[in-house]
XYZ file of C-alpha atoms in Angstrom:
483
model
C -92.677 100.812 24.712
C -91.319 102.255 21.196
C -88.360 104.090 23.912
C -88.018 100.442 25.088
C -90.297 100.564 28.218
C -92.157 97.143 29.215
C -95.672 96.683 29.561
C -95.455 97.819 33.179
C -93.456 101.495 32.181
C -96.298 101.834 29.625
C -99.380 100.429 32.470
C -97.981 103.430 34.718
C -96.964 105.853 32.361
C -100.648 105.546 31.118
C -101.721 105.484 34.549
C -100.646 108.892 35.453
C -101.718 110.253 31.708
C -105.168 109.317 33.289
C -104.795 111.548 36.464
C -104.680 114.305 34.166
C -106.799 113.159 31.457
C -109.760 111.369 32.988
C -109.957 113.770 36.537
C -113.491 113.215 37.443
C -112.481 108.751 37.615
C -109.026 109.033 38.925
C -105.983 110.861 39.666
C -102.997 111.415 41.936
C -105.663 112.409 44.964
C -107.430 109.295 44.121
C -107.198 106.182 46.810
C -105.848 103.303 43.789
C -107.122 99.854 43.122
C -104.951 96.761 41.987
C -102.617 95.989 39.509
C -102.280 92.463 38.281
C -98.739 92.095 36.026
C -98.542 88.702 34.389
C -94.710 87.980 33.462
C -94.430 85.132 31.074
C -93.739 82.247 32.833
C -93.637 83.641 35.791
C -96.281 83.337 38.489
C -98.586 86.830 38.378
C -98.150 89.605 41.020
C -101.053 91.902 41.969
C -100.294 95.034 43.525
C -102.622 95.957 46.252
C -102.778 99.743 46.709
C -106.504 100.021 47.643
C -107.849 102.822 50.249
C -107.567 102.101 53.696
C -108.373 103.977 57.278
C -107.075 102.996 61.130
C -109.323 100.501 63.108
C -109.556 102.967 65.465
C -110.886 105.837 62.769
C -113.849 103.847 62.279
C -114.905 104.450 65.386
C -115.019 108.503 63.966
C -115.176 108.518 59.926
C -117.495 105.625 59.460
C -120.027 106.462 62.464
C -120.560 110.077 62.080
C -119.172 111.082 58.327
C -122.283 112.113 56.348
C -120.267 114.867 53.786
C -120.154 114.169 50.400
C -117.705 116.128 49.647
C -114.981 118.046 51.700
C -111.570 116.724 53.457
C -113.818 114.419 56.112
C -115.036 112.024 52.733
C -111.267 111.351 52.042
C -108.304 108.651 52.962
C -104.921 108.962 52.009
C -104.577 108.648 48.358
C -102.650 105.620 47.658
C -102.264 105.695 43.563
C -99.016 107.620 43.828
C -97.256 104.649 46.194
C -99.191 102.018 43.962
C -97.908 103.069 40.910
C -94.183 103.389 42.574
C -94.159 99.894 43.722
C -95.158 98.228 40.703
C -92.370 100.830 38.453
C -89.505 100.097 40.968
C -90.464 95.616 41.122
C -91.223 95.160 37.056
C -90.136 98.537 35.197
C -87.355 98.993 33.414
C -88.151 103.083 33.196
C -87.678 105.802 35.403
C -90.240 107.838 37.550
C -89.020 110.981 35.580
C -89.285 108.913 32.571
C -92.773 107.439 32.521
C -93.930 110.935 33.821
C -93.644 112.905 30.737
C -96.615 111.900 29.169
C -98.872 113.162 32.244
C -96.718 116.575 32.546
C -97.266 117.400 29.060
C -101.290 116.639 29.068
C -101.490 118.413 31.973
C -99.478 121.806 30.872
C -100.997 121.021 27.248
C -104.821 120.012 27.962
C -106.954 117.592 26.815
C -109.923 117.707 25.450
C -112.546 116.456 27.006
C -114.797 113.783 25.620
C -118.347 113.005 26.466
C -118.321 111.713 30.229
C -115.850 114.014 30.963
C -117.849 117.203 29.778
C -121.035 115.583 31.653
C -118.811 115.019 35.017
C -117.818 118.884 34.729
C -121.144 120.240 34.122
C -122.006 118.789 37.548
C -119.677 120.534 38.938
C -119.880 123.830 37.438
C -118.437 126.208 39.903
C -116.858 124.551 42.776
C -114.430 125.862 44.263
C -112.178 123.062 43.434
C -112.549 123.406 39.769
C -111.776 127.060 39.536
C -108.402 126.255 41.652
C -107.321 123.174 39.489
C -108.849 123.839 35.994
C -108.565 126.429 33.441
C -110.857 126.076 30.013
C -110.323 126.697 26.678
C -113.578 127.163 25.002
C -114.397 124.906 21.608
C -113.255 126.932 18.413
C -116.325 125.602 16.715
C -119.849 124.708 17.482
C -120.364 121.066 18.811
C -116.302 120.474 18.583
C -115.056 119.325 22.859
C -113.660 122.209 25.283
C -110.279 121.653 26.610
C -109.213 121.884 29.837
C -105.655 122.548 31.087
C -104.014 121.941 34.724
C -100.914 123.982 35.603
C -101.215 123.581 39.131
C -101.058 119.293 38.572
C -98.359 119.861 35.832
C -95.900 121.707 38.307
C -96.837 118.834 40.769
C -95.924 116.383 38.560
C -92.621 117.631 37.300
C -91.246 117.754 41.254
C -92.119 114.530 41.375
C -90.413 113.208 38.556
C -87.318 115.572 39.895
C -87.374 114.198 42.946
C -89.538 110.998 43.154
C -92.662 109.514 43.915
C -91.493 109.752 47.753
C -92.076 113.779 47.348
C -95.855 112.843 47.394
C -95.315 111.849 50.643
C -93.009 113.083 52.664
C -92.552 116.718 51.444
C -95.325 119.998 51.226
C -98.332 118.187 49.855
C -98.444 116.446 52.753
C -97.523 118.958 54.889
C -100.487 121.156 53.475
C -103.195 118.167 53.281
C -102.459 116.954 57.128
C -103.380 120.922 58.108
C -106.629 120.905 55.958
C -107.639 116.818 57.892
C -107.222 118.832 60.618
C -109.301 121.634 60.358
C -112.237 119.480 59.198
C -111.864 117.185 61.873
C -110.767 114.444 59.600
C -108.533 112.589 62.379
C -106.157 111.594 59.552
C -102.470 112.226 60.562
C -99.271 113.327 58.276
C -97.860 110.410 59.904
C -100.247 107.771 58.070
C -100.259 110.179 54.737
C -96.127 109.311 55.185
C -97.086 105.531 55.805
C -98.918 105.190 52.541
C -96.456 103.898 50.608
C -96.078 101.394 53.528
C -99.523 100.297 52.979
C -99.057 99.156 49.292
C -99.013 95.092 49.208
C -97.183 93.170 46.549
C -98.437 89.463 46.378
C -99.217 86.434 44.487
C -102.508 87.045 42.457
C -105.435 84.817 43.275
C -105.838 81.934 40.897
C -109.566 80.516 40.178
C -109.012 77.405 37.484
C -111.714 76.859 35.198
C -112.354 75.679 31.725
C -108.601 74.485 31.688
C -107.816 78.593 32.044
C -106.287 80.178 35.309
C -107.927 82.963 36.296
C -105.760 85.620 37.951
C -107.177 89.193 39.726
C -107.098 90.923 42.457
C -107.035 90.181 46.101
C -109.922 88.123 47.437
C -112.626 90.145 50.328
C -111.037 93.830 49.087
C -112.195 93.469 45.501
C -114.284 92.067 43.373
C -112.626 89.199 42.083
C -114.645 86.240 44.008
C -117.765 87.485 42.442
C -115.823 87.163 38.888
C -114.814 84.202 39.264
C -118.073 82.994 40.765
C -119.607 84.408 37.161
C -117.067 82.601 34.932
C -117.510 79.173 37.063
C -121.600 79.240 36.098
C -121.320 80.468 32.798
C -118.813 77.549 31.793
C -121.348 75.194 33.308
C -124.087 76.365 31.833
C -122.147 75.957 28.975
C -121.981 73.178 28.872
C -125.300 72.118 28.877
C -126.413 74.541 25.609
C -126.451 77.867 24.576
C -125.837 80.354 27.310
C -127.491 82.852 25.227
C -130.344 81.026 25.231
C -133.296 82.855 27.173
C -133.558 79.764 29.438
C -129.750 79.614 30.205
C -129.071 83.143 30.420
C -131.834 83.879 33.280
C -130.872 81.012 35.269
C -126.974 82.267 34.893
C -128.066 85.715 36.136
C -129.878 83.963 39.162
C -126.581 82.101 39.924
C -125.090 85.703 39.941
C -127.620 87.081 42.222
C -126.885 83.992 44.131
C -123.253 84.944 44.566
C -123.362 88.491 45.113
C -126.720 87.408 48.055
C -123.747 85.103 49.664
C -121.108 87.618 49.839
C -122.768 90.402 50.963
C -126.026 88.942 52.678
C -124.151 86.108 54.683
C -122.315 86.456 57.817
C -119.047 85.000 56.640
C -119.678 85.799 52.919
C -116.775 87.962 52.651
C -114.291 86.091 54.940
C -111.629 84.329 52.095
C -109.052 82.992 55.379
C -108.406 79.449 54.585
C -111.031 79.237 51.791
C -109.798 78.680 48.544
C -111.225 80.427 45.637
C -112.790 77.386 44.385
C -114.138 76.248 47.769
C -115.714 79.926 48.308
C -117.029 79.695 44.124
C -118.660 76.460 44.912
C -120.836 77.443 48.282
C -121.658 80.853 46.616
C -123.184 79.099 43.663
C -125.257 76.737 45.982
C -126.224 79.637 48.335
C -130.175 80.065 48.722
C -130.216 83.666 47.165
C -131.175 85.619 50.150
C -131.414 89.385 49.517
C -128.313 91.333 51.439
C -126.851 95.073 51.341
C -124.148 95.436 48.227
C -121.783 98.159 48.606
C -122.064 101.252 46.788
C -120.460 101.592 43.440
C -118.124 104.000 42.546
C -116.399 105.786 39.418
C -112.913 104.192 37.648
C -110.533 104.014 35.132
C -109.375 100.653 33.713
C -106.397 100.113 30.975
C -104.758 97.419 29.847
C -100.688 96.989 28.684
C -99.452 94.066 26.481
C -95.464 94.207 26.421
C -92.555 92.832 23.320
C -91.961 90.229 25.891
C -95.688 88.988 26.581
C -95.640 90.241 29.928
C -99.754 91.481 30.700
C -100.695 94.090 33.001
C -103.944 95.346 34.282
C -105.128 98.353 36.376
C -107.770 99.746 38.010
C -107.425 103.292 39.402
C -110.522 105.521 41.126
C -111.488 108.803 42.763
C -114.539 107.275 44.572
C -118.021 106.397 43.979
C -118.734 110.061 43.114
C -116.866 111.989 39.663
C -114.087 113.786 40.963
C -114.324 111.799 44.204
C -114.275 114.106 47.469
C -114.767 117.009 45.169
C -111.984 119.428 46.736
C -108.399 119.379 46.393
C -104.571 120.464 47.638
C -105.264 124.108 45.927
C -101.887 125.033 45.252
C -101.240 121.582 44.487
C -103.612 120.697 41.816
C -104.297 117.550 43.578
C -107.811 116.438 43.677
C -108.737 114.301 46.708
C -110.874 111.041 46.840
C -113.754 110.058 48.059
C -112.932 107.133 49.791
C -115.023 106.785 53.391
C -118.151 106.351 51.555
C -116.850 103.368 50.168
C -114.770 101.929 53.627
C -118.857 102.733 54.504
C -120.881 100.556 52.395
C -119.359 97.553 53.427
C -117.974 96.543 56.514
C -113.970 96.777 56.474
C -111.431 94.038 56.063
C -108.830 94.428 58.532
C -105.568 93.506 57.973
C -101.934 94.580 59.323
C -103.667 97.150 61.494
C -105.500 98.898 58.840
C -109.071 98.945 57.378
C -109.445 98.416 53.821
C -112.470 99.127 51.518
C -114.284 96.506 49.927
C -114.583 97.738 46.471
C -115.391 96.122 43.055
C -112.498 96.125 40.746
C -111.593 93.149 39.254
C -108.223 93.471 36.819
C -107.386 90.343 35.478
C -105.420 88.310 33.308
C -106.756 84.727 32.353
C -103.523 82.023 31.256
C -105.663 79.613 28.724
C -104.969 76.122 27.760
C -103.666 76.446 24.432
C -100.913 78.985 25.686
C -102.682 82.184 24.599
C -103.542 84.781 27.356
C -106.160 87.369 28.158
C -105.777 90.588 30.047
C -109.427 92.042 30.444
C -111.347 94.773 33.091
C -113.502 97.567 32.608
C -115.051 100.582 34.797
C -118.514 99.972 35.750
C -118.784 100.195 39.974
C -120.931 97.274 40.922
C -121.418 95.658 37.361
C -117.462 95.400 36.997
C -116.958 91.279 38.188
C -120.390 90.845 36.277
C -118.893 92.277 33.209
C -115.603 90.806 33.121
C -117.157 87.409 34.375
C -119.461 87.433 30.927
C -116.779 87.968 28.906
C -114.411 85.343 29.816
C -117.096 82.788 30.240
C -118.694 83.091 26.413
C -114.616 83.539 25.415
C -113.919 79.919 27.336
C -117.367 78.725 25.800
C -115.763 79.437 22.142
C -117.204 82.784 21.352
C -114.356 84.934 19.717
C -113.256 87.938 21.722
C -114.657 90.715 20.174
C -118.027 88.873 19.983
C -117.527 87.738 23.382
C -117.351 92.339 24.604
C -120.181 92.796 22.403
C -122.683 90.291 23.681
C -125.740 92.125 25.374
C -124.671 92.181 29.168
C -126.972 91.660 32.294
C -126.524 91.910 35.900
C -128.279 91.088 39.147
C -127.223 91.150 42.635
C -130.336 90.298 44.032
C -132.943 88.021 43.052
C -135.792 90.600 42.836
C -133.976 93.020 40.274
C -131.748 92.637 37.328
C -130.901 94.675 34.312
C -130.862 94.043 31.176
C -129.434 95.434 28.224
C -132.371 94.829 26.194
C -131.138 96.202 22.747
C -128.521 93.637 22.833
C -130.356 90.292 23.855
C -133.140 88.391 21.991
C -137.187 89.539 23.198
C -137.314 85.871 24.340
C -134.399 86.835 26.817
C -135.917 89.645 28.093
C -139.155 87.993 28.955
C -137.502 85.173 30.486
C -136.255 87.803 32.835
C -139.503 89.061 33.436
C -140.661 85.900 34.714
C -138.337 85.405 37.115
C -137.201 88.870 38.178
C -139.969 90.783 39.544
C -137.843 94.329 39.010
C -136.724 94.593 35.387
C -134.340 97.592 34.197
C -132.878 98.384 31.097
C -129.707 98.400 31.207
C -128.079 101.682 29.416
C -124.173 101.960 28.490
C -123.737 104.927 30.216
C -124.228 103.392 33.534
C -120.636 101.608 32.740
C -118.734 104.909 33.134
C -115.925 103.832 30.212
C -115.109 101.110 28.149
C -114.283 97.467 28.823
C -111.106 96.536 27.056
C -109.364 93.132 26.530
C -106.300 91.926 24.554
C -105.446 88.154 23.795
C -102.144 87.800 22.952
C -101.807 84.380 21.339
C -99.117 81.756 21.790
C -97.130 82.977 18.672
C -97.151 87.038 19.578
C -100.347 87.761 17.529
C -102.433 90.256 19.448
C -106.341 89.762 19.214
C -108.738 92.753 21.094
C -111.835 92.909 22.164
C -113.121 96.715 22.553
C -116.381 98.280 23.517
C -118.292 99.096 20.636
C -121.304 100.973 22.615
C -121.531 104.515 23.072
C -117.987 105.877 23.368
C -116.076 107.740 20.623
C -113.304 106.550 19.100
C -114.011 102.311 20.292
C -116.854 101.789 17.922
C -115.064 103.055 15.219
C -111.514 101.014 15.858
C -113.820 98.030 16.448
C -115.540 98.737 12.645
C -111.730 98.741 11.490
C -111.265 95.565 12.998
């Protein structure tokens, strides 16, 4: 943005940084999310680049797939094509331009910080790693390693030589069609080419509530129903007293477990044609709470961009529900492949245009209040992510201020025989009040989040307000004591 970029050049360029420098959430291999870009006064866009399979690959991948790792657990990755169409509709910067951040990590390093070093240590060995990866070892004891990718830098600079379109239609997917192939993944290099195809640009959906509008990603492939569901009972609890109050608080997690029951427990839960987000909020809510399959969670990286101009963007990015998704990658390449037929597996796909999306639970989103400010808020976090953001925009709405509002001690329950709790954060009286109702009681521990939430109000007048994670991640904490 200092070069002159919008929020968008700086939401991609620090999109691609975070292929190199966060590898075991996203990266170029990875399968994508949404983007929601909120131009002022100008209705806001979500692109849809989220993984997707043939109807008639079901039949194969979904039935008989039980790998965890290896070319049979992956789809076409999508993040490259994502990324393209939101640079070439709101950008002002080239693909060569917003590139050089990611090309320098990667020939550079990074070091890497704690969930990094823990995803690695999982993976000590592979075969993968040892193609992609080469370590520098810590200079001093207790100081991070760095790791370096030459493989993904070279990869990078031919595609900011000759354009995201290289991902696609030149060697890497020449090479990656041959190794489907092999495995018996019945993925073709004619749907690899079609990926960029498969990217959707559309309005965002719009929940009202609170005099707010509520924009995220699209309704059935994401989690942005169950959101909205969460902001809709914690503004009307709100209005009857303190939704921090023990009493309040358990009965908003039961509305939650309510929601997520209907969605995923209910024959039409997940079916959004001709049901408006408000219609769909209102019959979750009321929805006896019985218990139903949720889809797996999954590992991803969230940012946030605030632009000069007030435009907002917010993106969600992932590898699959595993670190470093499908766990093998385009050798030569440096590419490292998703994991994304575990997830078109834990919930049954939404079909659309003759494809098979995943159901997933990212949730970007950018909230348009009524005294002209704006929020842009998400977070990694697999199934707690609509939870999360949900509890932060409601106590915002309800008057708590924004940093307050990410701080608050967070719940979830998606069921109405479990729920955790993040007991260091809410009152005793809270957690017993849980107890009584939920017969399963967790704790529930920040590293089950997998990164930060982040959110940035930028007010009617410019002034920028954010709200950042103050748990147990390096470097928030410490801006937030600043703050």
């Amino acid at each position: 943005m200092r070069a002159g970029g919008n929020a968008v050049d700086a939401a991609v360029a620090t999109a691609l940084a975070s292929c190199v420098a966060d590898p075991c959430n996203t990266g170029l291999g990875g399968y994508g999310g949404h983007m929601v870009i909120a131009p002022p006064g100008a209705v806001p866009m979500v692109v849809d680049f989220n993984g997707w399979i043939t109807p008639e690959q079901t039949k194969t991948l979904l039935s008989t797939a039980t790998d965890e790792s290896g070319p049979r657990v992956s789809v076409v990755p999508n993040v490259v094509a994502g990324l393209a169409v939101a640079l070439r509709s709101y950008g002002s910067k080239t693909w060569s331009e917003v590139s050089i951040p990611a090309i320098d990590l990667a020939r550079e390093g990074v070091d890497a910080n704690d969930t990094t070093a823990r995803a690695f240590s999982q993976v000590k060995g592979a075969e993968f790693v040892n193609s992609c990866f080469a370590f520098v070892e810590p200079q001093s004891p207790g100081s991070p390693f760095r790791f370096r990718q030459p493989a993904l830098a070279r990869t990078l600079e031919a595609m900011a030589e000759h354009g995201p379109e290289w991902f696609y239609d030149g060697p890497i997917a020449e090479t990656a069609s041959g190794l489907f192939a092999d495995s018996g993944n019945p993925l073709a290099s004619g749907q690899w080419g079609a990926a960029p195809r498969a990217v959707v640009l559309s309005q965002a959906p719009r929940f009202d509530v609170a005099g707010a509008s509520l924009f995220s990603a699209p309704l059935g492939t994401s989690g942005s129903a169950l959101m909205f569901a969460t902001v809709a009972a914690g503004w009307d609890l709100s209005t009857r007293g303190n939704i921090e109050s023990p009493a309040l608080a358990t009965l908003w997690a039961r509305k939650i477990a309510a929601a997520w029951a209907y969605r995923f427990g209910t024959r039409d839960g997940n079916t959004f044609h001709g049901v408006s987000p408000a219609d769909w909020v209102g019959r979750a809510l009321s929805a006896g709470a019985a218990i139903g399959p949720v889809g797996p969670g999954g590992h991803t990286c969230h940012l946030n961009a605030c632009g000069m101009d007030g435009t907002l963007a917010g993106i969600t990015l992932t590898h699959g529900p595993h670190w470093f998704g499908g766990r093998w990658a385009i050798d030569q390449y440096g590419v490292v492949m998703n994991a994304g037929v575990p997830v078109l597996k834990g919930a049954p796909p939404v079909l659309r245009d003759g494809r098979a999306y995943a159901v997933t639970n990212m949730a970007p989103t950018v909230a348009r209040l009524a005294d002209g400010s704006a929020v842009v808020v998400g977070c990694p976090g697999a199934q707690r992510i609509p939870t999360i953001i949900g509890l932060v925009l409601a106590r915002h709405l309800a008057g708590s201020p924004l940093q307050d509002a990410v701080s608050a001690g967070r719940f979830q329950a998606t069921a109405p025989n479990k729920a955790t709790v993040e007991i260091e954060r809410v009152s005793p009286g809270t957690t017993e009040a849980f107890r009584r109702f939920f017969p399963d009681i967790e704790s529930e521990a920040p590293d089950l989040y997998y990164g930060p939430l982040t959110a940035v109000r930028r007010e009617a007048d410019g002034c920028l307000i954010f709200g950042l994670d103050d748990r147990l991640y390096r470097g928030f904490g410490e801006l937030v004591r600043q703050a």
